[in-house]
Amino acid sequence: MKKRASKQEIRDSLKQDIERYLSDGGEVHEFERGESGLVDGRYNEQAMSFEKRQERTPVSDVLRAIDERRDARRKPQKKITEKRSSGPKKKVIYDDFGEPLRVVWED
């Protein structure tokens, strides 16, 4: 696993790169604060336009349909059960310790 460079190592590397660029004849131009955002001495008005808004798509009908489906799932549905014939039922008799002793049929 490679060791990640520390912040100090990154700073040193950047400083060396800058010194190498300047020693090879590179030049750094300095600008006043905010000057780089100006076009012909003025701010670029096209980039700062807040008046042009995109129309929103109405979704109230879609949300209502989703809510109705969700509510339909939450409501308990009536289960149709068939009545079984009331025949004899099996009943297990247990002893005092919870062990089954015998099975009897009751009406």
PDB file of C-alpha atoms in Angstrom:
ATOM      1  CA  MET A   1       0.000   0.000   0.000  1.00  0.00           C
ATOM      2  CA  LYS A   2       1.388   3.379  -1.004  1.00  0.00           C
ATOM      3  CA  LYS A   3       1.969   5.997   1.643  1.00  0.00           C
ATOM      4  CA  ARG A   4      -0.073   9.138   1.044  1.00  0.00           C
ATOM      5  CA  ALA A   5       1.851  12.383   0.766  1.00  0.00           C
ATOM      6  CA  SER A   6       1.570  14.660   3.763  1.00  0.00           C
ATOM      7  CA  LYS A   7       0.527  18.293   3.443  1.00  0.00           C
ATOM      8  CA  GLN A   8       4.089  19.437   3.977  1.00  0.00           C
ATOM      9  CA  GLU A   9       5.333  17.156   1.197  1.00  0.00           C
ATOM     10  CA  ILE A  10       2.681  18.519  -1.160  1.00  0.00           C
ATOM     11  CA  ARG A  11       3.635  22.108  -0.263  1.00  0.00           C
ATOM     12  CA  ASP A  12       7.321  21.357  -0.890  1.00  0.00           C
ATOM     13  CA  SER A  13       6.505  19.736  -4.228  1.00  0.00           C
ATOM     14  CA  LEU A  14       4.434  22.743  -5.349  1.00  0.00           C
ATOM     15  CA  LYS A  15       7.171  25.148  -4.234  1.00  0.00           C
ATOM     16  CA  GLN A  16       9.748  23.208  -6.262  1.00  0.00           C
ATOM     17  CA  ASP A  17       7.471  23.232  -9.313  1.00  0.00           C
ATOM     18  CA  ILE A  18       7.007  27.012  -9.048  1.00  0.00           C
ATOM     19  CA  GLU A  19      10.755  27.598  -8.643  1.00  0.00           C
ATOM     20  CA  ARG A  20      11.506  25.365 -11.651  1.00  0.00           C
ATOM     21  CA  TYR A  21       8.902  27.254 -13.757  1.00  0.00           C
ATOM     22  CA  LEU A  22      10.374  30.632 -12.797  1.00  0.00           C
ATOM     23  CA  SER A  23      13.964  29.480 -13.360  1.00  0.00           C
ATOM     24  CA  ASP A  24      13.049  28.256 -16.879  1.00  0.00           C
ATOM     25  CA  GLY A  25      11.903  31.790 -17.780  1.00  0.00           C
ATOM     26  CA  GLY A  26       8.286  31.531 -16.719  1.00  0.00           C
ATOM     27  CA  GLU A  27       6.523  34.656 -15.593  1.00  0.00           C
ATOM     28  CA  VAL A  28       3.712  35.280 -13.099  1.00  0.00           C
ATOM     29  CA  HIS A  29       1.280  38.138 -13.700  1.00  0.00           C
ATOM     30  CA  GLU A  30      -0.414  39.674 -10.680  1.00  0.00           C
ATOM     31  CA  PHE A  31      -3.939  41.010 -10.762  1.00  0.00           C
ATOM     32  CA  GLU A  32      -5.952  43.093  -8.337  1.00  0.00           C
ATOM     33  CA  ARG A  33      -8.520  41.302  -6.264  1.00  0.00           C
ATOM     34  CA  GLY A  34     -11.683  40.697  -8.324  1.00  0.00           C
ATOM     35  CA  GLU A  35     -10.035  41.939 -11.512  1.00  0.00           C
ATOM     36  CA  SER A  36     -10.016  38.536 -13.192  1.00  0.00           C
ATOM     37  CA  GLY A  37     -13.813  38.424 -13.027  1.00  0.00           C
ATOM     38  CA  LEU A  38     -14.160  41.695 -14.962  1.00  0.00           C
ATOM     39  CA  VAL A  39     -14.731  41.960 -18.718  1.00  0.00           C
ATOM     40  CA  ASP A  40     -13.645  45.386 -20.080  1.00  0.00           C
ATOM     41  CA  GLY A  41     -13.636  46.747 -16.540  1.00  0.00           C
ATOM     42  CA  ARG A  42     -17.179  45.523 -15.824  1.00  0.00           C
ATOM     43  CA  TYR A  43     -18.630  42.350 -14.441  1.00  0.00           C
ATOM     44  CA  ASN A  44     -19.873  39.837 -16.979  1.00  0.00           C
ATOM     45  CA  GLU A  45     -23.604  40.499 -16.783  1.00  0.00           C
ATOM     46  CA  GLN A  46     -24.559  37.414 -18.753  1.00  0.00           C
ATOM     47  CA  ALA A  47     -23.065  35.098 -16.140  1.00  0.00           C
ATOM     48  CA  MET A  48     -24.899  36.814 -13.278  1.00  0.00           C
ATOM     49  CA  SER A  49     -28.377  36.782 -14.775  1.00  0.00           C
ATOM     50  CA  PHE A  50     -30.907  35.739 -12.142  1.00  0.00           C
ATOM     51  CA  GLU A  51     -33.941  37.017 -14.034  1.00  0.00           C
ATOM     52  CA  LYS A  52     -34.141  34.130 -16.482  1.00  0.00           C
ATOM     53  CA  ARG A  53     -35.903  31.358 -14.659  1.00  0.00           C
ATOM     54  CA  GLN A  54     -36.894  28.050 -16.086  1.00  0.00           C
ATOM     55  CA  GLU A  55     -40.551  27.192 -15.697  1.00  0.00           C
ATOM     56  CA  ARG A  56     -41.194  24.406 -13.238  1.00  0.00           C
ATOM     57  CA  THR A  57     -43.079  21.306 -14.213  1.00  0.00           C
ATOM     58  CA  PRO A  58     -46.258  20.872 -12.139  1.00  0.00           C
ATOM     59  CA  VAL A  59     -46.148  17.553 -10.318  1.00  0.00           C
ATOM     60  CA  SER A  60     -49.176  17.833  -8.044  1.00  0.00           C
ATOM     61  CA  ASP A  61     -51.136  15.271 -10.088  1.00  0.00           C
ATOM     62  CA  VAL A  62     -48.253  12.812  -9.996  1.00  0.00           C
ATOM     63  CA  LEU A  63     -47.819  13.256  -6.237  1.00  0.00           C
ATOM     64  CA  ARG A  64     -51.558  12.783  -5.668  1.00  0.00           C
ATOM     65  CA  ALA A  65     -51.496   9.504  -7.640  1.00  0.00           C
ATOM     66  CA  ILE A  66     -48.500   8.272  -5.636  1.00  0.00           C
ATOM     67  CA  ASP A  67     -50.259   9.131  -2.362  1.00  0.00           C
ATOM     68  CA  GLU A  68     -53.408   7.291  -3.448  1.00  0.00           C
ATOM     69  CA  ARG A  69     -51.433   4.152  -4.295  1.00  0.00           C
ATOM     70  CA  ARG A  70     -49.613   4.340  -0.973  1.00  0.00           C
ATOM     71  CA  ASP A  71     -52.873   4.760   0.953  1.00  0.00           C
ATOM     72  CA  ALA A  72     -54.436   1.839  -0.929  1.00  0.00           C
ATOM     73  CA  ARG A  73     -51.560  -0.405   0.165  1.00  0.00           C
ATOM     74  CA  ARG A  74     -51.833   0.723   3.779  1.00  0.00           C
ATOM     75  CA  LYS A  75     -55.557   0.011   4.114  1.00  0.00           C
ATOM     76  CA  PRO A  76     -56.223  -3.525   5.262  1.00  0.00           C
ATOM     77  CA  GLN A  77     -57.970  -5.480   2.575  1.00  0.00           C
ATOM     78  CA  LYS A  78     -60.939  -7.587   3.524  1.00  0.00           C
ATOM     79  CA  LYS A  79     -59.946 -11.191   3.327  1.00  0.00           C
ATOM     80  CA  ILE A  80     -62.551 -13.587   2.151  1.00  0.00           C
ATOM     81  CA  THR A  81     -62.407 -16.682   4.286  1.00  0.00           C
ATOM     82  CA  GLU A  82     -64.324 -19.778   3.614  1.00  0.00           C
ATOM     83  CA  LYS A  83     -66.090 -21.328   6.535  1.00  0.00           C
ATOM     84  CA  ARG A  84     -64.692 -24.707   7.247  1.00  0.00           C
ATOM     85  CA  SER A  85     -66.860 -27.492   8.385  1.00  0.00           C
ATOM     86  CA  SER A  86     -66.896 -27.649  12.122  1.00  0.00           C
ATOM     87  CA  GLY A  87     -65.650 -31.169  12.465  1.00  0.00           C
ATOM     88  CA  PRO A  88     -63.694 -32.685  15.311  1.00  0.00           C
ATOM     89  CA  LYS A  89     -60.517 -30.851  16.350  1.00  0.00           C
ATOM     90  CA  LYS A  90     -57.305 -32.304  17.632  1.00  0.00           C
ATOM     91  CA  LYS A  91     -56.289 -31.216  21.133  1.00  0.00           C
ATOM     92  CA  VAL A  92     -52.979 -32.067  22.803  1.00  0.00           C
ATOM     93  CA  ILE A  93     -52.984 -32.734  26.551  1.00  0.00           C
ATOM     94  CA  TYR A  94     -49.800 -31.603  28.336  1.00  0.00           C
ATOM     95  CA  ASP A  95     -48.448 -32.595  31.741  1.00  0.00           C
ATOM     96  CA  ASP A  96     -47.251 -30.180  34.455  1.00  0.00           C
ATOM     97  CA  PHE A  97     -43.812 -29.909  32.838  1.00  0.00           C
ATOM     98  CA  GLY A  98     -45.112 -28.994  29.361  1.00  0.00           C
ATOM     99  CA  GLU A  99     -44.525 -32.408  27.819  1.00  0.00           C
ATOM    100  CA  PRO A 100     -47.293 -33.739  25.571  1.00  0.00           C
ATOM    101  CA  LEU A 101     -49.081 -36.721  27.085  1.00  0.00           C
ATOM    102  CA  ARG A 102     -51.731 -37.635  24.541  1.00  0.00           C
ATOM    103  CA  VAL A 103     -53.911 -36.327  21.746  1.00  0.00           C
ATOM    104  CA  VAL A 104     -57.684 -36.251  21.998  1.00  0.00           C
ATOM    105  CA  TRP A 105     -60.341 -35.309  19.473  1.00  0.00           C
ATOM    106  CA  GLU A 106     -63.021 -32.803  20.506  1.00  0.00           C
ATOM    107  CA  ASP A 107     -66.235 -31.857  18.722  1.00  0.00           C
TER     108      ASP A 107
END
